Coordinates of C-alpha atoms and ligand atoms in Angstrom, one line a residue:
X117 CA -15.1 7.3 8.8
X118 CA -14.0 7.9 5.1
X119 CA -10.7 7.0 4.6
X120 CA -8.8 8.1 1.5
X121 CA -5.6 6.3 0.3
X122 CA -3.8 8.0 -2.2
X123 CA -1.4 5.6 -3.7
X124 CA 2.3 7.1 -4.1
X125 CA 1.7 10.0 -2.0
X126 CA 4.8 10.7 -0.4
X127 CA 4.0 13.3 2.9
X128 CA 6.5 16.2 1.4
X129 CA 3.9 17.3 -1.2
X130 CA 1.5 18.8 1.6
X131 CA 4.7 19.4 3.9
X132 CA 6.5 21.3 1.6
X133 CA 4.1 21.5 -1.8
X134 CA 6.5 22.6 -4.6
X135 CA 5.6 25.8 -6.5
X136 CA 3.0 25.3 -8.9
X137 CA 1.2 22.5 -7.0
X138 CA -2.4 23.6 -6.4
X139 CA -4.1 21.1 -3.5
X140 CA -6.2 23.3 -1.2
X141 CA -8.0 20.6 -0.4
X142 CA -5.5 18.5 1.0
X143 CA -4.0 21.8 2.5
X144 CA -7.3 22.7 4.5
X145 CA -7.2 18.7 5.7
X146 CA -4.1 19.8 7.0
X147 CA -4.6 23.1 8.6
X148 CA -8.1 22.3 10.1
X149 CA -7.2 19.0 11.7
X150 CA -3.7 17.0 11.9
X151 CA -1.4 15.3 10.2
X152 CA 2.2 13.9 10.1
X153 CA 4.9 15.4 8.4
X154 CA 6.1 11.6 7.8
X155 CA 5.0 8.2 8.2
X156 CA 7.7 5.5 8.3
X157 CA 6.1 2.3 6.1
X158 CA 6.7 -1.3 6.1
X159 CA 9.3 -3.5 4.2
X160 CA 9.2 -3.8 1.3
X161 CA 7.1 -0.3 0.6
X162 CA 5.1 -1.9 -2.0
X163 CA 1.2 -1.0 -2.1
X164 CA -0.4 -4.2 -1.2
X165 CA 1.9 -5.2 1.9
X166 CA 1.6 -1.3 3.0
X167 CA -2.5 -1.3 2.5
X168 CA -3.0 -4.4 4.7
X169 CA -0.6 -2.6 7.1
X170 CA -3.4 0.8 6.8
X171 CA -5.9 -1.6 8.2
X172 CA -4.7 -4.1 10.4
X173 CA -2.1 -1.9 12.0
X174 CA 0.5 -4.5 11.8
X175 CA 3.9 -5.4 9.6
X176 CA 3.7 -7.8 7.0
X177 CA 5.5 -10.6 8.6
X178 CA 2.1 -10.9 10.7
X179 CA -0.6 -9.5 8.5
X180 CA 0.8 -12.4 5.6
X181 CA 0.9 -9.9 2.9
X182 CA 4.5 -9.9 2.0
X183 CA 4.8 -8.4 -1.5
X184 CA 2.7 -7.3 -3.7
X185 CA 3.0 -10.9 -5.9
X186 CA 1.5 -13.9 -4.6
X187 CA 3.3 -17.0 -6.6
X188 CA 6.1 -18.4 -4.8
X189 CA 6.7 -20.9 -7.8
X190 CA 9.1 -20.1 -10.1
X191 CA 7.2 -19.1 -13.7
X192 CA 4.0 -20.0 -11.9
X193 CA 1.4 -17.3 -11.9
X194 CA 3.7 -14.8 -11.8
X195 CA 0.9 -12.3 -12.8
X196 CA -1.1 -13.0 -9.4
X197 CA -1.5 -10.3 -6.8
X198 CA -2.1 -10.7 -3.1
X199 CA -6.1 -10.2 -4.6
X200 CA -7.6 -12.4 -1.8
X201 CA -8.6 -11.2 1.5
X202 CA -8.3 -14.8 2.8
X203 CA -4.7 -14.3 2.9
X204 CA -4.6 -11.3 5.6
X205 CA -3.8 -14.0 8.6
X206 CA -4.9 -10.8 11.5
X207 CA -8.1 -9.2 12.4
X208 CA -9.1 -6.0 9.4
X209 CA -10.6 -2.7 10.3
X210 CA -13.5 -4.4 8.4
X211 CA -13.7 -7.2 10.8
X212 CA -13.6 -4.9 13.9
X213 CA -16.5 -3.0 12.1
X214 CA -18.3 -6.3 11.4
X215 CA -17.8 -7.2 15.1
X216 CA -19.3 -4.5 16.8
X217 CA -22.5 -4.2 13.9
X218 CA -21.3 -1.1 12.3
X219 CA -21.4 -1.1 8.3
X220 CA -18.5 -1.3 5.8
X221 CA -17.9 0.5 2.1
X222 CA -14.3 -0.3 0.0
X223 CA -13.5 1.3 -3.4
X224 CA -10.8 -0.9 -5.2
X225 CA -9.0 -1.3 -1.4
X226 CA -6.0 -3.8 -2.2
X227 CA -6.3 -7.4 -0.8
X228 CA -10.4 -6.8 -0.1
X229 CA -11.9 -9.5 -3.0
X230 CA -14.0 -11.7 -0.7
X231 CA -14.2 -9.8 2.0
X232 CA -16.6 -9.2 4.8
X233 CA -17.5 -5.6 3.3
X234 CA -20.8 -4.5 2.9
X235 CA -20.4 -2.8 -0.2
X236 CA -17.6 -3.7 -2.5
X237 CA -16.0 -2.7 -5.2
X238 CA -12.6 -4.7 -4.7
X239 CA -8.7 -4.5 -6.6
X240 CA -8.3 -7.3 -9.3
X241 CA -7.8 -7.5 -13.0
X242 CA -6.6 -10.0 -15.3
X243 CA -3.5 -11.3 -14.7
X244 CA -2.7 -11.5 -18.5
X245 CA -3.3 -7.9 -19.0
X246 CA -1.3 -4.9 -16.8
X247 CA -2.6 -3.8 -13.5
X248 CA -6.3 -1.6 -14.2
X249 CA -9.6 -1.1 -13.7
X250 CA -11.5 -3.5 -16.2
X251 CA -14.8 -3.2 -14.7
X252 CA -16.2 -6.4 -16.5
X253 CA -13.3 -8.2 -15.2
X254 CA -14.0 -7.6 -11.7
X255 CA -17.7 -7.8 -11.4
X256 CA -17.0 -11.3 -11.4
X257 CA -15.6 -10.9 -8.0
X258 CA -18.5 -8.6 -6.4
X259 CA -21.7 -9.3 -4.6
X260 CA -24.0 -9.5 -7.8
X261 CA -26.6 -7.2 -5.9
X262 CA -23.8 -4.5 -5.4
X263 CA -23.0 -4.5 -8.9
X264 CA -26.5 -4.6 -10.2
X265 CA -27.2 -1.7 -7.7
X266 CA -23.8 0.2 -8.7
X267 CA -24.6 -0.4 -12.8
X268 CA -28.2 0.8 -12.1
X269 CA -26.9 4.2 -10.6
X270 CA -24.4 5.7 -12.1
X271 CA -24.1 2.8 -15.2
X272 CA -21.4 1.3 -17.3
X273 CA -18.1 3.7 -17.4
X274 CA -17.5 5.4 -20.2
X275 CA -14.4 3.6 -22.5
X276 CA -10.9 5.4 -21.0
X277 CA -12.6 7.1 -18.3
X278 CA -10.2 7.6 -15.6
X279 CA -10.2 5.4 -12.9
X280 CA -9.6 7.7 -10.1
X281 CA -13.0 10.3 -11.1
X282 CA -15.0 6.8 -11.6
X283 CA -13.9 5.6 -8.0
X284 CA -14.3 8.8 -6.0
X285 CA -18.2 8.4 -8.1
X286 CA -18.9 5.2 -6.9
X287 CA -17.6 6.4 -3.5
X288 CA -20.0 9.5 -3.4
X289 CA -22.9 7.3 -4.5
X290 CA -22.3 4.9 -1.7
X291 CA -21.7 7.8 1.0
X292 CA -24.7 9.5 0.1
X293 CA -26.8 6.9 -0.3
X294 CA -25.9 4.2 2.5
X295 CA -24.2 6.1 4.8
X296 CA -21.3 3.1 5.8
X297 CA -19.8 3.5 8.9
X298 CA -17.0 3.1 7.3
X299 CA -15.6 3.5 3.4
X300 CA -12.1 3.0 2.5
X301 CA -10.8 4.3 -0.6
X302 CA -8.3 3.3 -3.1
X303 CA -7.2 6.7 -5.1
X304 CA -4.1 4.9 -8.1
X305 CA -3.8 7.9 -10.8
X306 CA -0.7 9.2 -8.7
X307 CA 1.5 6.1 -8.2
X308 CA 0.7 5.6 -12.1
X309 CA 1.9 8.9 -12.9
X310 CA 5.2 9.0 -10.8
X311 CA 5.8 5.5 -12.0
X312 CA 6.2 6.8 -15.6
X313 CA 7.3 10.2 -15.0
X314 CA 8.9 10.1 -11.7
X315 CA 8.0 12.0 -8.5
X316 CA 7.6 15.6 -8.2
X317 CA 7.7 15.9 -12.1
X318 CA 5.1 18.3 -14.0
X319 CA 2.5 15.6 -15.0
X320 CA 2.9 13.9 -11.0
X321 CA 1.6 17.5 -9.6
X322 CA -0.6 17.7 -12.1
X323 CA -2.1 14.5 -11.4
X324 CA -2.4 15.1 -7.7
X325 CA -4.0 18.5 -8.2
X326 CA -6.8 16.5 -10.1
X327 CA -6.8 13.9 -6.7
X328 CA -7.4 16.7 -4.4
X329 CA -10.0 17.9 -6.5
X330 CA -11.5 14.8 -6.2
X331 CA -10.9 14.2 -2.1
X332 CA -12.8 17.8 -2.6
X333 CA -15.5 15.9 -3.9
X334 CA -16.0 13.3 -1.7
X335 CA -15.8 15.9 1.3
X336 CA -18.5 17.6 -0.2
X337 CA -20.9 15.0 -0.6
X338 CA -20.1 13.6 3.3
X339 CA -21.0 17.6 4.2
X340 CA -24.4 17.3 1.7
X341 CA -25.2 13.8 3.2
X342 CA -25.7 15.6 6.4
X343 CA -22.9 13.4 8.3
X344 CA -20.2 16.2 8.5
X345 CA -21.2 16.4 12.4
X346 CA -20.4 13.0 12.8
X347 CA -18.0 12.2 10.0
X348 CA -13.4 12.2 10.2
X349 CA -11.5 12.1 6.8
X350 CA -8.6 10.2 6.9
X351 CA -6.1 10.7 4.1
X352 CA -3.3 8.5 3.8
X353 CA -1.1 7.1 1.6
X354 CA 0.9 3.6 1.2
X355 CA 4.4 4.9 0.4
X356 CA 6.7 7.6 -1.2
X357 CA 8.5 7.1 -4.6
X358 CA 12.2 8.1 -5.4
X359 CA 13.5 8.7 -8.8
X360 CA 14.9 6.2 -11.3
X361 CA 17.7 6.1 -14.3
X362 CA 18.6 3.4 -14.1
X363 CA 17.2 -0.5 -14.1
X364 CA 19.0 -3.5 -13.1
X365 CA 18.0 -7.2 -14.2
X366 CA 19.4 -9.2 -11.7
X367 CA 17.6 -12.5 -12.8
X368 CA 19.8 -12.3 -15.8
X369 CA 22.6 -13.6 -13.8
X370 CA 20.7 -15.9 -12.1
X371 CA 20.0 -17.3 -15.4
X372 CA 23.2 -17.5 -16.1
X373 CA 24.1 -19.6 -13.1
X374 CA 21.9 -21.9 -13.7
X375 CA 19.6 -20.9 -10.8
X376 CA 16.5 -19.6 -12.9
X377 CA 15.4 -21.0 -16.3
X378 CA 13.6 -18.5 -18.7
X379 CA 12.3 -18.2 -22.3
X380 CA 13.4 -16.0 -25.0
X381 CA 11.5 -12.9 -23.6
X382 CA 12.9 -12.7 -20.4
X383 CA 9.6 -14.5 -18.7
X384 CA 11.0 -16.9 -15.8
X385 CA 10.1 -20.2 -16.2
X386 CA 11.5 -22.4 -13.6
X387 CA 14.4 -22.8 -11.7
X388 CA 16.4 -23.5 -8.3
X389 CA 15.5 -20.6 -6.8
X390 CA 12.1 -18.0 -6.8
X391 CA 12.6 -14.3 -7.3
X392 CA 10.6 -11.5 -6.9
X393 CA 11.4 -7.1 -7.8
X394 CA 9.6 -5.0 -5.8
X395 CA 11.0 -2.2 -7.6
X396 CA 13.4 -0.7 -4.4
X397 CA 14.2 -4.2 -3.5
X398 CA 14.4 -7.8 -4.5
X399 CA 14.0 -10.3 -2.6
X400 CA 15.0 -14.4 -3.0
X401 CA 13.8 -17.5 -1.8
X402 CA 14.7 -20.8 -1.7
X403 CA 14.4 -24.3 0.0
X404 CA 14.5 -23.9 3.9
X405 CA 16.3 -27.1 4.1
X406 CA 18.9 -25.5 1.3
X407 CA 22.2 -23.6 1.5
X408 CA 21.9 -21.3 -1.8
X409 CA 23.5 -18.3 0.0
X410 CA 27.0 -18.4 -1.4
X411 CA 25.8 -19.7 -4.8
X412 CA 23.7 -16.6 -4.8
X413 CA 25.9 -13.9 -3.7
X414 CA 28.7 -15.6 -6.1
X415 CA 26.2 -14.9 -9.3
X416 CA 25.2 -11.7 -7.9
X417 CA 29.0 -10.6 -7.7
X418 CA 28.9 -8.0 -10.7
X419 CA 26.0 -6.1 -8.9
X420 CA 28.0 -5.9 -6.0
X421 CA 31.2 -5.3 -7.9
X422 CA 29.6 -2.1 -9.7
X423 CA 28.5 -0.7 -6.4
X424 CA 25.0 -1.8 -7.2
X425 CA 24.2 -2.7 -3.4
X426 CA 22.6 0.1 -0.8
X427 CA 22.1 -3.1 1.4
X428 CA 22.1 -7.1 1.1
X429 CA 19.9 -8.0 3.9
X430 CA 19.8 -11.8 5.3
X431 CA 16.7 -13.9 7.0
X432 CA 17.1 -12.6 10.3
X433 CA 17.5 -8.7 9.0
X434 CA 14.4 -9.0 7.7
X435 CA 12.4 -10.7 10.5
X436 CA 14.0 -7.6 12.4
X437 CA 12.0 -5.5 9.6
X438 CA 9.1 -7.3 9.9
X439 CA 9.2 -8.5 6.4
X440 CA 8.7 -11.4 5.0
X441 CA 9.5 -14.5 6.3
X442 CA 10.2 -16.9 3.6
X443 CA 12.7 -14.8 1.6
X444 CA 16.1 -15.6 2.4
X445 CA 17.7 -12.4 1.0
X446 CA 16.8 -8.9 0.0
X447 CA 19.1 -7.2 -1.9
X448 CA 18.3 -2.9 -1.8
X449 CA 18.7 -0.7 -4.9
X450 CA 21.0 2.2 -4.8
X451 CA 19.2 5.6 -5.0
X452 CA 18.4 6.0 -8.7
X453 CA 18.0 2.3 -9.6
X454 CA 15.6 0.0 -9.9
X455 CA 15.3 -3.6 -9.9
X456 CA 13.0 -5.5 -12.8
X457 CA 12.5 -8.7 -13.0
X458 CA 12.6 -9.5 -16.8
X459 CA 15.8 -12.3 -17.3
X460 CA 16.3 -10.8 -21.1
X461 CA 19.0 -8.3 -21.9
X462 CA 21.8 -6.5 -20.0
X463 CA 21.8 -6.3 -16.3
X464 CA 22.4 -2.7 -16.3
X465 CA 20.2 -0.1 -18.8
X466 CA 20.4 3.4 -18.5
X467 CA 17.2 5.0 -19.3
X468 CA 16.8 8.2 -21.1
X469 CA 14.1 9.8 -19.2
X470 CA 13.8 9.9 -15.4
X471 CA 11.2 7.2 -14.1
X472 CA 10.0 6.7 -10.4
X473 CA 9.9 3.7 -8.3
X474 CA 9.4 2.3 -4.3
X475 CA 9.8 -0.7 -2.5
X476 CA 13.3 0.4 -0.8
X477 CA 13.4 0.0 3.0
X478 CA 10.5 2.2 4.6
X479 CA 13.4 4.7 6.8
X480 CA 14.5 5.6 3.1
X481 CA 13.7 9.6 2.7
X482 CA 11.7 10.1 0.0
X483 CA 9.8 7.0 1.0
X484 CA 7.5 8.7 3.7
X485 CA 4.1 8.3 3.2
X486 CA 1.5 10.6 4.4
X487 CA -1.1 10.5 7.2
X488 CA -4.2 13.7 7.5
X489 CA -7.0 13.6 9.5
X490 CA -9.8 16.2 9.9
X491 CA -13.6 15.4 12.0
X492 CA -15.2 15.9 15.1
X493 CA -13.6 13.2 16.8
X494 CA -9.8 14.5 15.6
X495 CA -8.3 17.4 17.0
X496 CA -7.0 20.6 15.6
X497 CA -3.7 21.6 15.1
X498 CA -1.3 18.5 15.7
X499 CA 1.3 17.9 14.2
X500 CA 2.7 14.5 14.4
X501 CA 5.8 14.5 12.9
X502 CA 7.0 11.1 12.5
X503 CA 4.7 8.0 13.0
X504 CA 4.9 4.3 12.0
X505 CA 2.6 3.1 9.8
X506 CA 1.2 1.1 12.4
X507 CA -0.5 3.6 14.3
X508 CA -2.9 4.1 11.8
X509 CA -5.3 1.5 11.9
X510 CA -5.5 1.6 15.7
X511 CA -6.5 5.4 15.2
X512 CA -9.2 4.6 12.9
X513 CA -10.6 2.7 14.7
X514 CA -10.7 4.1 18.6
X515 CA -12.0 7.4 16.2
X516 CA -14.8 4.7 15.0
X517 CA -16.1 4.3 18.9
X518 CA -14.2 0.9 18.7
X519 CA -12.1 0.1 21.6
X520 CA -10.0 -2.9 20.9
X521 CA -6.7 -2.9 22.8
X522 CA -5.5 -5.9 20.8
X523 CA -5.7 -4.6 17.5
X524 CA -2.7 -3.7 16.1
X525 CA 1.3 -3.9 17.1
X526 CA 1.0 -0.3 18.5
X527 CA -1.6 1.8 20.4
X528 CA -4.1 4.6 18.9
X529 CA -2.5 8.1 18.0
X530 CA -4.1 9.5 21.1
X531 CA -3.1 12.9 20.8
X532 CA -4.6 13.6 17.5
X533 CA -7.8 12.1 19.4
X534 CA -11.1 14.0 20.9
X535 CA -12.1 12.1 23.9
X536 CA -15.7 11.5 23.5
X537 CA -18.2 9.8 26.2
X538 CA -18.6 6.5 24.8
X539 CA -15.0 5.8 24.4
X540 CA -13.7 4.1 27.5
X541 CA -11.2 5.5 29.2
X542 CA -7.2 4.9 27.6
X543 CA -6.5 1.1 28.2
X544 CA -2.8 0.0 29.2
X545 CA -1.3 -2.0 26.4
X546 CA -2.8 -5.6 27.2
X547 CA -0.2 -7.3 24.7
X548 CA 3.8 -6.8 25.6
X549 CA 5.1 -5.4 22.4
X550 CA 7.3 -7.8 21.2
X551 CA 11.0 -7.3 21.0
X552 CA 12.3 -6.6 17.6
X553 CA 14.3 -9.5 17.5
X554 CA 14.4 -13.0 19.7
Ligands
LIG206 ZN1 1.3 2.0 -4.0

């Protein structure tokens, strides 16, 4: 299995590409095998919650990845990602392959430093600098051998290379030369671009032409590694974007009420309460044994007072969603806004070019992410329409000969499925699905 994830991808540009957007190899992906005209994430649509959702087939209120940010403290590590794999609480793709002696390949796969992957090249950069690709940096969290072996075939990347071509490299090397069972890819340029320039603009289409170029590439070397016969693509992505002009600073009242401390730049350093902007949505956290609600909503007034509220969802909302546990509140940008979390400034600035953003509730449109798959052990022709998110990883991984009827929160995309001989027949759901709320 080769599994593709192309960060920011929302499913309309293959549904519906706009003019000018040349991706035949997505396209073919399409036409030759099937795929979903939408895939309804998980809350909040953030890439690390929604890649641990791509592999474990379950929401983040089980999986343990909540947000992208780690750090429940206030002003404590507030540059840490969810880097670890130690913190993914339910059974990975990865461990299924593990399980059942089949072998395991991950290209800069969120939440995958220490895991049980035979080859890997995991997600995690200084939390000083902005998110990247600082190879240096990361070798100190790789399996010496892989990185000795990686450095020795294809060597050090060039200064600025982009980190997409370098990836889909390091992917073809490992295709070609170990043939893993499974390799899971991490593809960023996209979600990069629409961050700055927001979705659907020139440079994002330009930028996702180059990534279908290079899921051309990797194709190709599974076809000149002889495993076409034996090989399914999977293409997915973690979430959709909408556009942005406008940002909100939310913690700036919650400064001013006392509830947050920060210094003169707007970096939080303590306070009453813990924040954290997920772009779409921000969500707060306090004391279990504590009664901040009307404090909070009282500060947060003026947002609500200039109609700055899509939604302002409580505790129990969000165990509906699957979200989170700990946060007590999620409050859920407007279309066109976006929440930061710097406490400096004014709590409304209007922006003079169009950015991009996520993290809204997953049934948002524009938010839908995208799900293709092409192989022998896919069929031809279906069209999905609209999945959850967490029927992926239990597809993956019946198409992988791995039958497993407790992985996951919801059963295998059967009908996208060739039955093949060494795949037992379909197994009744052996867990009740759980009600969405007690
Ligand atoms: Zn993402």
């Amino acid at each position: 299995m080769v599994v593709i994830s192309v960060d920011g991808m929302g499913s309309s540009y293959y549904v519906t590409p706009p003019p000018g957007l040349r991706i035949p190899n997505l396209r073919s992906l399409m036409q030759a095998g099937s795929y979903a005209e939408a895939v309804e994430g998980v809350y909040p649509t953030v890439t690390y919650p929604s890649h641990t959702t791509l592999i474990t087939g379950r929401r983040p209120a089980e999986h343990g990845i909540y947000t992208n940010l780690a750090s429940r403290e206030p002003g404590q590590h507030a540059g840490d990602w969810f880097w670890f794999a130690q913190a993914i609480k339910v059974p990975t793709l990865w461990d299924e392959a593990r399980e059942h002696h089949l072998t395991t390949a991950a290209i800069a796969w969120p939440v995958s430093v220490g895991a049980p992957i035979d080859w890997n090249v995991p997600e995690i950069w200084d939390p000083s600098k902005p998110p990247g690709l600082d190879m240096m940096y990361l070798a100190k969290f790789m399996n010496p051998l892989v990185g000795a072996e990686l450095l020795g075939a294809l060597g050090l990347p060039a200064p600025g290379a982009d980190p997409d071509t370098l990836k889909a490299r390091l992917a073809i090397y490992l295709i070609k030369e170990h043939q893993p069972n499974l390799t899971l890819i991490h593809l960023v340029d996209l979600d990069e671009t629409e961050h700055e320039h927001g979705p659907g603009s020139p440079q994002a289409l330009a930028t996702l032409a180059h990534v279908d170029n290079l899921i051309g590439q990797v194709v190709e070397a599974v076809k000149q590694a002889g495993l076409e016969s034996s090989t399914d693509v999977f293409v997915v992505s973690d979430h959709g974007f909408l556009p942005v002009r406008r940002l909100l600073h939310p913690n700036v009242l919650l400064v001013n009420a006392g509830l947050l401390t920060a210094d003169p730049q707007g970096h939080i350093t303590g306070g009453k309460v813990m924040t954290v902007a997920n772009g779409g949505s921000f969500f707060i956290y306090w004391p279990a044994k504590q009664n901040r609600q009307a404090e909070i909503l009282s500060a947060l007034k003026p947002l609500l007072d200039a109609g700055l509220a899509w939604a302002v969802l409580d505790q129990q909302a969000l165990k509906e969603l699957g979200g989170d546990p700990d946060a007590r509140l999620a409050w859920e940008a407007p279309e066109g806004t976006a929440f930061v979390d710097s406490a400096r400034g004014n709590l409304i600035v209007e922006q003079e070019a169009v950015t991009g953003t996520h993290g809204y509730l997953p049934f948002r449109h524009g938010l839908e992410s995208a799900f293709l798959a092409h192989g022998p052990h896919i069929q031809a022709g279906v069209n999905l329409h609209r999945i959850p998110m967490t029927r992926i990883a239990p597809t993956i991984l019946q198409a992988m000969g791995v039958d497993d009827p407790q992985f996951g929160d919801d059963p295998p995309l059967r009908e996208v499925l060739v039955r093949r001989g060494r795949l037992p027949r379909a197994p009744g759901r052996v867990r009740p699905r759980r009600a969405a709320s007690p």
